[in-house]
Coordinates of C-alpha atoms in Angstrom, one line a residue:
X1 CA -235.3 -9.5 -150.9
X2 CA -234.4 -7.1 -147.9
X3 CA -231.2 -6.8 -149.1
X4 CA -232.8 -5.7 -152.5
X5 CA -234.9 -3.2 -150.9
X6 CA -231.5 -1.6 -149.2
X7 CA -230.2 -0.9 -152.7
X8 CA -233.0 0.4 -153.8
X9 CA -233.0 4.1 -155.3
X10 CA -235.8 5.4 -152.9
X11 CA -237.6 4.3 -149.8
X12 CA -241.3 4.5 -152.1
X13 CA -239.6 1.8 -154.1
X14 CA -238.7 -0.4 -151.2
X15 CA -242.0 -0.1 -150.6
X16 CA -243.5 -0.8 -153.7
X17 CA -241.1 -4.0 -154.5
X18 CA -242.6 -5.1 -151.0
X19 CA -246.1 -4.7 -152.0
X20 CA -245.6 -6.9 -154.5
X21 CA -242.9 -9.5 -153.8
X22 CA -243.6 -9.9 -150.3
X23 CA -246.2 -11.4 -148.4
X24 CA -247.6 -9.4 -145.0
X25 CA -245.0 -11.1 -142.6
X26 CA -242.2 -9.8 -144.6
X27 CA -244.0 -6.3 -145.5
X28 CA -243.7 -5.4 -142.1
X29 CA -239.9 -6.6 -141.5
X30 CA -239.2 -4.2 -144.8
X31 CA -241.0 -1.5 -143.8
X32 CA -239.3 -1.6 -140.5
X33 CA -236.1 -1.9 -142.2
X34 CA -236.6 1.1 -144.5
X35 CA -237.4 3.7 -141.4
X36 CA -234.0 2.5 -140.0
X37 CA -232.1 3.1 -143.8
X38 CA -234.2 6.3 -143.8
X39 CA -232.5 7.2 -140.0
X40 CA -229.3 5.9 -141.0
X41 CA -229.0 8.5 -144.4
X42 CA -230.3 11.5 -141.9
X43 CA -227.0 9.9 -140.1
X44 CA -225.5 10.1 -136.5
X45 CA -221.5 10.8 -136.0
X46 CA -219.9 8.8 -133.6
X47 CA -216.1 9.8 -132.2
X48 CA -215.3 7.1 -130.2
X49 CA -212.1 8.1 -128.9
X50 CA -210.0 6.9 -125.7
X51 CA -209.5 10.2 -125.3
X52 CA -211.0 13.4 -127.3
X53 CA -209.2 17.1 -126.0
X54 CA -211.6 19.4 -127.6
X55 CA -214.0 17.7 -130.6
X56 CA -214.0 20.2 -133.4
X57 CA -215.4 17.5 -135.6
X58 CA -218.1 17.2 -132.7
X59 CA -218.7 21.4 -133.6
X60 CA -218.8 20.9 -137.3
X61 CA -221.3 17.5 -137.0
X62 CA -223.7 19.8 -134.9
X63 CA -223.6 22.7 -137.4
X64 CA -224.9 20.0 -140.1
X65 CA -227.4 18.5 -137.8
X66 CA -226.1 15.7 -137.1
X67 CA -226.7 14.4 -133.8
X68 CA -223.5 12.7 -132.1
X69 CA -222.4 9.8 -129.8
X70 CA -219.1 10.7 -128.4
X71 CA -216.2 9.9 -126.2
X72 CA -217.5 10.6 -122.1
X73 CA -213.6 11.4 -121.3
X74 CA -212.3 15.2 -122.2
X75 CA -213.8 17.6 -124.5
X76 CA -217.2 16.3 -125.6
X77 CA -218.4 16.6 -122.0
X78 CA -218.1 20.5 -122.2
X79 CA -219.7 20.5 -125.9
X80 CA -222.7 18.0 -124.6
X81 CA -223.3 20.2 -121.7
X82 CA -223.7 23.0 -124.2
X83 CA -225.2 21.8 -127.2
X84 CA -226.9 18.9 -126.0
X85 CA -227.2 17.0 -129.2
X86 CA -226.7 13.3 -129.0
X87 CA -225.1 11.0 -126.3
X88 CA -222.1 10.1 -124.7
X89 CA -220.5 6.9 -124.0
X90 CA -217.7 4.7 -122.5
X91 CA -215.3 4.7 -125.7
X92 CA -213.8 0.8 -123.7
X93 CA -217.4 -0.8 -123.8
X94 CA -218.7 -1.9 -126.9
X95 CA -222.2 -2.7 -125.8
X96 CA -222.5 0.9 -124.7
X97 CA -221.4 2.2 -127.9
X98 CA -223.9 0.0 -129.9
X99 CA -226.9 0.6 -127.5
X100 CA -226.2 4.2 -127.9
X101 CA -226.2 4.1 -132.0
X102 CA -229.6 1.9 -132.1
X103 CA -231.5 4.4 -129.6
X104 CA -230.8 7.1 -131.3
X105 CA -231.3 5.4 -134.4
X106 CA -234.8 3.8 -133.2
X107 CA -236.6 7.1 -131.4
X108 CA -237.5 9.8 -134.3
X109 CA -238.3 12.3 -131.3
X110 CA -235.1 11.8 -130.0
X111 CA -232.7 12.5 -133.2
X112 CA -234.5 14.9 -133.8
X113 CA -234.5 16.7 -130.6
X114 CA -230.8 16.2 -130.8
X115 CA -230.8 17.9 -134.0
X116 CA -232.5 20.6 -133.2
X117 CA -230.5 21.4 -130.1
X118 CA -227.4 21.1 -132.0
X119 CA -228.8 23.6 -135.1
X120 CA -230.1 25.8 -132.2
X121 CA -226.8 26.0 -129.7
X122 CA -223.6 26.0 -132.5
X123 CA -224.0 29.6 -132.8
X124 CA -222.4 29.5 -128.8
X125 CA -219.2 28.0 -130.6
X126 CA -219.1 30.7 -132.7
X127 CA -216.0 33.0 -132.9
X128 CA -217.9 36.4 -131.9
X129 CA -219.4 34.2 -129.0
X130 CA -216.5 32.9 -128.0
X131 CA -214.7 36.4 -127.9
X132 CA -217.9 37.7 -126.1
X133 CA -217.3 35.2 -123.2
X134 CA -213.9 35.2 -123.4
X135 CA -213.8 39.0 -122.6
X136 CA -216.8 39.0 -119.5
X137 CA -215.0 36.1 -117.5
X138 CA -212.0 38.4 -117.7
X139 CA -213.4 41.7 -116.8
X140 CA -215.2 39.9 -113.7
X141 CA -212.1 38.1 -112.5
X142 CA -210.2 39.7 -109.5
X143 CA -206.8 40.9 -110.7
X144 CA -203.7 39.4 -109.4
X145 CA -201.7 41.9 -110.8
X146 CA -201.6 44.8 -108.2
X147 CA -202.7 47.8 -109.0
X148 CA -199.9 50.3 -110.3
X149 CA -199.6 53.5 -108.7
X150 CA -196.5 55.8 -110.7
X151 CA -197.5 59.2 -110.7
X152 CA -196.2 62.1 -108.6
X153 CA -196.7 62.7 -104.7
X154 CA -199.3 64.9 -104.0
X155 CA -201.0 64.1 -107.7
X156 CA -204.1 62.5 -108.2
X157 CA -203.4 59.2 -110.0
X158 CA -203.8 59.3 -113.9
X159 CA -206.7 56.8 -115.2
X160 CA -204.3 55.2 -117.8
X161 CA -202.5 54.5 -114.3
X162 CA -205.0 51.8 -113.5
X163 CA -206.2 48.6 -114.5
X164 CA -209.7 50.0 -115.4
X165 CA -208.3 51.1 -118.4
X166 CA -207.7 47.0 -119.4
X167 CA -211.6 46.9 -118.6
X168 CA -212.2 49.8 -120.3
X169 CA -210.5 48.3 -123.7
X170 CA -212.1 44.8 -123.1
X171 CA -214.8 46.5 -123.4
X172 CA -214.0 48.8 -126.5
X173 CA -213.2 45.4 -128.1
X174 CA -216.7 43.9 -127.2
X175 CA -218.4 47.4 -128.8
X176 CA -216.3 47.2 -131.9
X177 CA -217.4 43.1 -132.6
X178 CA -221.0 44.2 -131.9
X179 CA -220.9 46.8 -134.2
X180 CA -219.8 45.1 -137.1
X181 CA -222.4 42.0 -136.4
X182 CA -224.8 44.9 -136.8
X183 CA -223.2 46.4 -139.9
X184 CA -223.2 42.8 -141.5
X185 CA -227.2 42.0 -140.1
X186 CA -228.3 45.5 -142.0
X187 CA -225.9 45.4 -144.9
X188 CA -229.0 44.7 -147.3
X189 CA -230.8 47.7 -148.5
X190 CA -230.9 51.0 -150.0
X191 CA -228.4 53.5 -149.8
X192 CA -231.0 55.6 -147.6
X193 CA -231.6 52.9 -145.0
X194 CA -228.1 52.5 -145.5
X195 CA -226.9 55.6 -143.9
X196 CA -229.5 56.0 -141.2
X197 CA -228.3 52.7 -139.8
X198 CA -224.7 54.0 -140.4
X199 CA -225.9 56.9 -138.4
X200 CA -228.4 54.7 -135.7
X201 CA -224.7 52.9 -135.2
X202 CA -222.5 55.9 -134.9
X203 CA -225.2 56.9 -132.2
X204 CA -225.7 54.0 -130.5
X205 CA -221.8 53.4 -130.3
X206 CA -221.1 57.1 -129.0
X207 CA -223.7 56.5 -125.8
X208 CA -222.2 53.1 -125.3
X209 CA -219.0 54.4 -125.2
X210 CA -219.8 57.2 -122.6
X211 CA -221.6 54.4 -120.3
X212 CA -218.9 52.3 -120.4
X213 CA -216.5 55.2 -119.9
X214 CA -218.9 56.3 -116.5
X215 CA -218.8 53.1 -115.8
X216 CA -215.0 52.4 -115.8
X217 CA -214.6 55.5 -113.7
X218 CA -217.3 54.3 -111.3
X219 CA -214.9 51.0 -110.4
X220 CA -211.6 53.8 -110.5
X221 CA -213.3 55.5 -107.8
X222 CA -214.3 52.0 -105.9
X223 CA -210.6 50.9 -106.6
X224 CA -209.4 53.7 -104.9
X225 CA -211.9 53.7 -101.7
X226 CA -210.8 50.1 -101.5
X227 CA -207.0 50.7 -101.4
X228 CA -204.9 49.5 -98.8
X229 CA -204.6 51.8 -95.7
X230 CA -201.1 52.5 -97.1
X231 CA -202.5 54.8 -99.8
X232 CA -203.8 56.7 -97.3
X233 CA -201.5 56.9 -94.1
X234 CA -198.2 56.9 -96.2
X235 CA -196.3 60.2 -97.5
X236 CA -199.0 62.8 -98.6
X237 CA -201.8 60.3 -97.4
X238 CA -201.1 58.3 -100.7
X239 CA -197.7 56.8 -101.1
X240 CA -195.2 55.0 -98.8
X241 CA -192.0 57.3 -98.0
X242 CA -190.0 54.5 -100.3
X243 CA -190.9 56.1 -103.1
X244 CA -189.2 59.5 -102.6
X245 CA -186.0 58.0 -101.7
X246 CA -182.9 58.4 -103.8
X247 CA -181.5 55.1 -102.9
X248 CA -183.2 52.3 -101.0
X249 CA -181.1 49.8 -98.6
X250 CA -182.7 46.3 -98.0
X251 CA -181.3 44.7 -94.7
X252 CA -181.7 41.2 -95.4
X253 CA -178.8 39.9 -93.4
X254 CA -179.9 36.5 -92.2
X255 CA -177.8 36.1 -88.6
X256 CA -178.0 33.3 -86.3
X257 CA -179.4 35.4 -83.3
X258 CA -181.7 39.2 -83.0
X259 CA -178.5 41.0 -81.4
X260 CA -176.3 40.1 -84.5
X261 CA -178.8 41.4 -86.4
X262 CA -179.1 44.4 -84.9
X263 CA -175.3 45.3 -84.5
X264 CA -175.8 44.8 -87.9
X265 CA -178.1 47.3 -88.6
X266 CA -176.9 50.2 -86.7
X267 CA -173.7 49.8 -88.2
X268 CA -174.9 50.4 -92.0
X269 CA -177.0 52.9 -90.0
X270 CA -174.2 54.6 -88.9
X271 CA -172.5 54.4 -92.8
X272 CA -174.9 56.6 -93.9
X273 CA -176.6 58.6 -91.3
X274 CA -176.1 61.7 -92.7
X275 CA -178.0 60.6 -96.5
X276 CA -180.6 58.8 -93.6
X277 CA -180.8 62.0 -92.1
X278 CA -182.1 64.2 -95.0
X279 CA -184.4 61.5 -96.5
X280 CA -182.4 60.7 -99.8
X281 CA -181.9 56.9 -98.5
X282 CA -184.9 54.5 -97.2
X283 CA -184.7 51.5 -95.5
X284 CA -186.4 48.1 -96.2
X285 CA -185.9 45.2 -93.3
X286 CA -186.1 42.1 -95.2
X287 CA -186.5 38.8 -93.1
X288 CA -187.9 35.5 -92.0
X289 CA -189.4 36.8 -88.7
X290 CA -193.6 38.0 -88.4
X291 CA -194.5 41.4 -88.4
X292 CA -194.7 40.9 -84.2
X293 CA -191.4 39.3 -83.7
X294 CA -189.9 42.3 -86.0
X295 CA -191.4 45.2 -83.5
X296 CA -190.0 43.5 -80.5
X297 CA -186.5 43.4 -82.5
X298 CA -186.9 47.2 -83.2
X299 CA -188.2 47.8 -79.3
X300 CA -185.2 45.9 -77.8
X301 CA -182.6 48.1 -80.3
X302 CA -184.4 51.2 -79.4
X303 CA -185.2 51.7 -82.6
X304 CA -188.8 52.9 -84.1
X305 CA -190.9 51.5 -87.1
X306 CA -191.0 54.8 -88.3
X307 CA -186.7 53.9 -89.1
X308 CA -187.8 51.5 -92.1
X309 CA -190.2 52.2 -94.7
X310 CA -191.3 48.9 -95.4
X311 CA -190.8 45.5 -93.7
X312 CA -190.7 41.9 -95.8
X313 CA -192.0 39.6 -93.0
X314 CA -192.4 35.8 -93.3
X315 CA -189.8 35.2 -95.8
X316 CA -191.4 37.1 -98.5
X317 CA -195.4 36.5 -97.5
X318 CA -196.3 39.4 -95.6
X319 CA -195.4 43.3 -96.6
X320 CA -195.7 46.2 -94.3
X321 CA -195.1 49.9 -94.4
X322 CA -194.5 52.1 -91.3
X323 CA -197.4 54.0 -90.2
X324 CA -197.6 58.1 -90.4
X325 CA -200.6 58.2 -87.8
X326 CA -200.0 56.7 -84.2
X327 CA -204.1 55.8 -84.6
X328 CA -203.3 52.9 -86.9
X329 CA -200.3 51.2 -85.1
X330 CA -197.0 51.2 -86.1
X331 CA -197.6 49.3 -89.0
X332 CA -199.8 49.3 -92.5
X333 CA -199.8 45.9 -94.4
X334 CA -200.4 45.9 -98.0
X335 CA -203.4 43.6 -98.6
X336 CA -203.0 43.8 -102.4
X337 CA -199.4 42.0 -102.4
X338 CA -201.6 39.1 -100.9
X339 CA -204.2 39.4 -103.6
X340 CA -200.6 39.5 -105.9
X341 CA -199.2 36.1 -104.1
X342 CA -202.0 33.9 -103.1
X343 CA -202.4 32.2 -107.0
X344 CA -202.6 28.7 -106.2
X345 CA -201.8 28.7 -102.8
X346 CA -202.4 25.1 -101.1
X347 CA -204.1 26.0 -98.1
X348 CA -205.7 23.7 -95.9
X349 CA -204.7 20.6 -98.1
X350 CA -201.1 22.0 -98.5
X351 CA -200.9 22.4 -94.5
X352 CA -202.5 18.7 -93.7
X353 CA -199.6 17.1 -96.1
X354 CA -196.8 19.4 -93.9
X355 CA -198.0 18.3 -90.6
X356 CA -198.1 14.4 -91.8
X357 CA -194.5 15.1 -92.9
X358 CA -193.4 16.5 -89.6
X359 CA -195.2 13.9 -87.9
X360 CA -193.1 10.8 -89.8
X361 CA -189.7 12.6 -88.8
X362 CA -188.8 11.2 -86.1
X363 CA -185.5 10.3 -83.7
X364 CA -185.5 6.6 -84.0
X365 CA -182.3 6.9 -81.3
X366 CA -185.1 7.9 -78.8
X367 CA -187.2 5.3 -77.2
X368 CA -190.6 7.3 -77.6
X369 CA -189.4 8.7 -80.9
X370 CA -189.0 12.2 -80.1
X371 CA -191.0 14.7 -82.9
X372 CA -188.1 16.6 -84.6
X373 CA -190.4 19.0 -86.3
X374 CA -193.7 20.7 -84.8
X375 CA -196.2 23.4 -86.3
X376 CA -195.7 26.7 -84.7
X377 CA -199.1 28.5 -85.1
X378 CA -198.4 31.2 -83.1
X379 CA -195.4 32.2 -86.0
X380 CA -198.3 30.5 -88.8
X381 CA -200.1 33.0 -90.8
X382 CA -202.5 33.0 -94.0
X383 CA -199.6 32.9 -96.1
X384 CA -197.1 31.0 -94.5
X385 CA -196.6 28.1 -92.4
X386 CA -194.4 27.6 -89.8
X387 CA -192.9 24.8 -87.9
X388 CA -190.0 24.8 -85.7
X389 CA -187.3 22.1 -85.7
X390 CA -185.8 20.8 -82.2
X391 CA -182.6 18.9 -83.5
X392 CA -181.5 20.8 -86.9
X393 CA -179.1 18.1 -87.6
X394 CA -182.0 15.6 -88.1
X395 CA -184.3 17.4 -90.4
X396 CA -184.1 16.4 -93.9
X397 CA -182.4 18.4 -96.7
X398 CA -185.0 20.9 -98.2
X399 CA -185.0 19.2 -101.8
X400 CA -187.1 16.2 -100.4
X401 CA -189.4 18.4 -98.9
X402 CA -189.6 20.2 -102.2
X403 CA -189.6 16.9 -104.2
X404 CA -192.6 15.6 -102.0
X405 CA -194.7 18.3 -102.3
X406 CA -194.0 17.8 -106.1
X407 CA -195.7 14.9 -105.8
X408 CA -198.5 16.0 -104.3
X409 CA -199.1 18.7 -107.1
X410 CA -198.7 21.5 -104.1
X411 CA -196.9 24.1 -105.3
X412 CA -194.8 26.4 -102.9
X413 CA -191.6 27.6 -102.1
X414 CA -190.4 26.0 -98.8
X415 CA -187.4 28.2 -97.2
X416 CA -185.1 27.0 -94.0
X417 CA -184.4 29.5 -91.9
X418 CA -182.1 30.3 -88.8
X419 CA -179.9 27.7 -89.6
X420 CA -182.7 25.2 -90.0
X421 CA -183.7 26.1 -86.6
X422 CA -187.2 27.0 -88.4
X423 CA -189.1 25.9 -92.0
X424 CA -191.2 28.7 -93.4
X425 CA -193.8 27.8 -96.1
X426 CA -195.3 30.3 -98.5
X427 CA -196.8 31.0 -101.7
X428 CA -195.2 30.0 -105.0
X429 CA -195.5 33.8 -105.8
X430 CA -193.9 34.9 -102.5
X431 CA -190.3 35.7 -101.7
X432 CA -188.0 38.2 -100.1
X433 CA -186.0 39.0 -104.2
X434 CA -190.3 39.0 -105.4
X435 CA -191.9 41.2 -102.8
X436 CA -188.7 43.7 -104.2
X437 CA -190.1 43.0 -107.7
X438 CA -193.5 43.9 -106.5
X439 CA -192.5 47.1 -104.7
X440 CA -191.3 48.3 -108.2
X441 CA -194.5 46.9 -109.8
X442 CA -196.8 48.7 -107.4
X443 CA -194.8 51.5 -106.8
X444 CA -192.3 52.2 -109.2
X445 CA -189.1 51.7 -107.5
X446 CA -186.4 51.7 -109.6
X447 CA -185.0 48.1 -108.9
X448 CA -181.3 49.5 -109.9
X449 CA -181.7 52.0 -107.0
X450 CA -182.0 49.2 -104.7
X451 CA -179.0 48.4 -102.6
X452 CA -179.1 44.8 -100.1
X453 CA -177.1 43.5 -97.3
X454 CA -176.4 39.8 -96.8
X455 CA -174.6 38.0 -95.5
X456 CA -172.1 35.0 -96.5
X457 CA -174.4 32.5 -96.6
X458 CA -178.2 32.6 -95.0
X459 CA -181.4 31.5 -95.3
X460 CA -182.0 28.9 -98.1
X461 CA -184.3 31.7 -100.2
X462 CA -180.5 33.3 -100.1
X463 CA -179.5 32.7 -103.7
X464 CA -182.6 34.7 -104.9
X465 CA -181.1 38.0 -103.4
X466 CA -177.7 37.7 -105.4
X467 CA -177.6 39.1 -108.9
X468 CA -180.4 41.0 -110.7
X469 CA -180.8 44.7 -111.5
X470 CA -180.4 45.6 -108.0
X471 CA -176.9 45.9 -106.1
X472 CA -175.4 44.1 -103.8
X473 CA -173.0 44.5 -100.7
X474 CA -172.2 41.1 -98.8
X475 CA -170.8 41.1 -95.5
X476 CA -167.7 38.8 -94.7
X477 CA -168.0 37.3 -92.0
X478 CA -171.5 37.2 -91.4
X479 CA -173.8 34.0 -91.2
X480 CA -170.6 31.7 -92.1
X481 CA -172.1 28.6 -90.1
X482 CA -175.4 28.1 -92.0
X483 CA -173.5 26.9 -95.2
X484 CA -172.1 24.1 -93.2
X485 CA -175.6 22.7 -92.5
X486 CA -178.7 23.1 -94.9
X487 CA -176.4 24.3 -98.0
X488 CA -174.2 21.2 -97.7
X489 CA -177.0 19.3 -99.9
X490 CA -176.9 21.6 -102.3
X491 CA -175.2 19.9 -105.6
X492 CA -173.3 23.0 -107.0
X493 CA -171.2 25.4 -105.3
X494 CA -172.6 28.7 -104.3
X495 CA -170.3 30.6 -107.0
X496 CA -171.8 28.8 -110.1
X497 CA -174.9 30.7 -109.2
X498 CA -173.3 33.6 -108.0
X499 CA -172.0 36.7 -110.2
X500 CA -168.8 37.1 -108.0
X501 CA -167.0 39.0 -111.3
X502 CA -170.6 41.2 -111.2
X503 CA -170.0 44.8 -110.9
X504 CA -173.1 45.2 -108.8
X505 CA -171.5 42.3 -106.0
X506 CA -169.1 44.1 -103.4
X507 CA -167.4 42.7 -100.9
X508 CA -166.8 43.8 -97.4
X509 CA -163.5 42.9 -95.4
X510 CA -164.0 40.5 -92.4
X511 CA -164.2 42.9 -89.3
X512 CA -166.2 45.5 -91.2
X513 CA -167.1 48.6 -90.1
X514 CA -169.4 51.9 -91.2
X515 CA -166.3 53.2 -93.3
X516 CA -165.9 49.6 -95.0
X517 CA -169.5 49.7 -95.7
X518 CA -168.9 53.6 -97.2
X519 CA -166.2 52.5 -99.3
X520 CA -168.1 49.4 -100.9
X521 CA -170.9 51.7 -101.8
X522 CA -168.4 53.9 -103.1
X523 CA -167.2 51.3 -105.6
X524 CA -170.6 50.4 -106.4
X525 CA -171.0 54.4 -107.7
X526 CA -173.1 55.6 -105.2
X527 CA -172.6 57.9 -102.2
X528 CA -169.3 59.6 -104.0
X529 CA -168.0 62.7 -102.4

């Protein structure tokens, strides 16, 4: 008879064929049974999937009022915390999954609550919503990308210049969505009302537009009081000296000791001392050393900051300019190339699995197992970790250093330097060939105007510095015994990755000299006559 009552056509004739077929005992079982058929047709979705990514069938249920019992692992979690319509559940556990289905089948208040909430919340999956927050987490995120600075010396920079103007037209977008919602809200009515809500619009739009506009300016102005102290102690107060240079040599000639370095350097010095002279060329030191070890290289040369414009410290981390005013120190770093390099850099965690690495290399030939590898924090900034090596021929190749931090789901670029005498860490964002890309990005250096010095082997970030737009002049002779130690892992030889038949790749002779450096920029094009 229960059965009977399911199939019936409504639940007033379930109740009526109990009236008078049943006696009170099974009245009450039907009646019972009715409120749940009467639940069931009102319905409940279920997705019980292992594993759910989004849950647009989740979104569509809700819009029909459907309350849901879903999946607890991916997507539904986001649209339960939203919509709060229904429950979630342990898609492995059956018992769950039923006990679910029955309570909300067996509380009214409840479905209905959950119907409600999911009628009341879908509009928040909504297209226009979902541009709207789409658009304000991006105009209150910090931007990686630094801040471009092209126009001329001496010139205030031009608002399309900045990355206000991306605010500006997130904003634009936002205006133009909200006005058509409004256009579609008021599209009922006569062509009077019509045109004074054309009108209200065309008003309302036109002040929005000029607050937005002041308000755009307002974070121009607060981008420019916040610029890095190279905007204002460089050139005219604004820009570095780099960027009125003709040509721009990089010295990143990776030598086994400071005075190789330095004989280095004065000799391409002395190549060109009469372009240095006039200010057409500009010199960039490029190199593993800090900003500290770098102005006692340029103190024991006898040479001033003031000779470079910029300096690539840490293997790529850290970028400085030379000073203009003896108040600031000889140097100016560029806090926005950090802002431009620190995406997803490990920090703390990333450091705690380097010194457990060091700490598991050890000389088993030793009795008391000798550490091979310590942290240097005195060489250690934000931005890169250093650690020094003791015996060079005992630390591991850098590929399982790289393949273990893999692992770990740290990402980084890990360079050997001074022929493995020391292991720089840095951001995944950070080298010596990307801080060049970033000085064209924030600057607009022409990259093909960009001349640099290595040696025949060096550091193993050395690669990077071959090839690309720039030109580049290697130096026989120079850095020859690093290949013999951390390159010798490397599976391929040096030339497959090298452009040797590259017309931007010169060649010194081995005992080089200021006229063999002339003549290989003369066959690069530049410096004729």
């Amino acid at each position: 008879m229960i059965a009977t009552c399911y199939m019936a056509q409504s639940y007033e004739e379930c109740e009526r064929e109990s009236v008078a077929f049943l006696d009170e005992k099974e009245k009450q079982i039907v009646n019972v049974s009715c409120s749940y058929v009467k639940l069931l047709v009102q319905g409940v979705f279920i997705n019980p999937a292992f594993i759910e990514p989004f849950g647009l069938t989740l979104i569509e249920a809700a819009a029909h009022g459907l309350p849901i019992v879903a999946t607890k692992n991916g997507g539904p979690v986001d649209i339960h915390r939203v919509l709060d319509n229904g429950l979630l559940v342990d898609p492995h556990d059956q018992l769950s999954i039923a006990d679910a289905l029955l309570k909300l089948v067996a509380d009214k208040q409840l479905w209905a609550r959950c119907r409600q909430n999911g009628l009341k919340n879908i509009h928040l999956f909504s297209w226009p919503e979902h541009c709207k927050t789409y658009l304000s987490r991006i105009a209150g995120c910090k931007p990686r990308h630094p801040q471009w600075q092209r126009s001329n010396d001496g010139e205030e920079s031009s608002e399309s210049d900045s990355p206000s103007d991306s605010l500006r037209d997130i904003q634009d977008i936002s205006l133009n969505l909200k006005f058509s919602l409004d256009g579609e809200k008021s599209g009922a009515g006569d062509n009077d009302s019509t045109l004074e809500s054309e009108g209200n619009a065309t008003d309302r739009r036109s002040k929005l537009e000029n607050a937005v506009l002041a308000w755009s300016k307002g974070i121009l102005k607060d981008n420019r009081k916040s610029a890095s102290a190279a905007d204002q102690n460089t050139s005219t107060g604004k820009f570095p000296a780099l960027r009125r240079r003709k040509h721009l040599f990089v010295i990143a000639v990776d030598c086994d000791s400071s005075e190789n370095l330095l004989e280095a350097t004065k000799v391409i010095f002395e190549a060109v001392e009469k372009e240095r002279t006039e200010g057409s060329i500009g010199f960039i030191l490029s190199t593993f050393m800090t900003i500290s070890e770098i102005h006692a290289f340029l103190v024991s040369g006898g040479l001033t900051p003031n000779a470079f414009d910029a300096f690539i410290c840490n293997s790529g981390s850290d970028l400085y300019y030379s000073a203009i005013n003896p108040e600031d120190g000889p140097f100016v770093i560029d806090f926005y190339y950090h802002s431009h390099i620190e995406y997803r850099w490990g920090g703390e965690g990333l450091r705690k699995t380097l010194l457990r690495w060091a700490s598991s290399i050890m000389d088993q030939k030793v009795e008391n197992e000798e550490q091979i590898i310590t942290a240097d924090e005195q060489l250690s900034t934000n931005y890169c970790y250093a650690f020094r090596a003791k015996k060079a021929a005992m630390v591991p190749p850098v590929k399982e250093l790289r393949k273990l931090l893999r692992i770990q789901a740290l990402r980084c670029n890990v360079i050997y330097c001074q022929n493995t005498a020391r292991i720089n860490v840095i951001p995944v964002l950070a080298s010596r060939s990307q801080a060049l890309r970033y000085l064209y990005v924030r600057w607009g250096v022409d990259l093909s105007r960009m001349i640099v010095f290595v040696g025949e082997c060096g550091d193993t970030d050395y690669e990077g510095l071959l090839g690309g737009l720039h030109k580049s002049v290697i130096l026989k002779g120079v850095c020859t015994s690093a290949s013999s130690n951390f390159h010798a892992s490397r599976s391929y030889p040096l030339l497959d990755v090298m452009p040797v038949d590259s017309p931007n790749i010169v060649h010194t002779p081995e005992d080089w000299s200021s006229s063999d450096i002339r003549n290989a920029l003369d066959k690069l094009g530049l410096l004729k006559g």
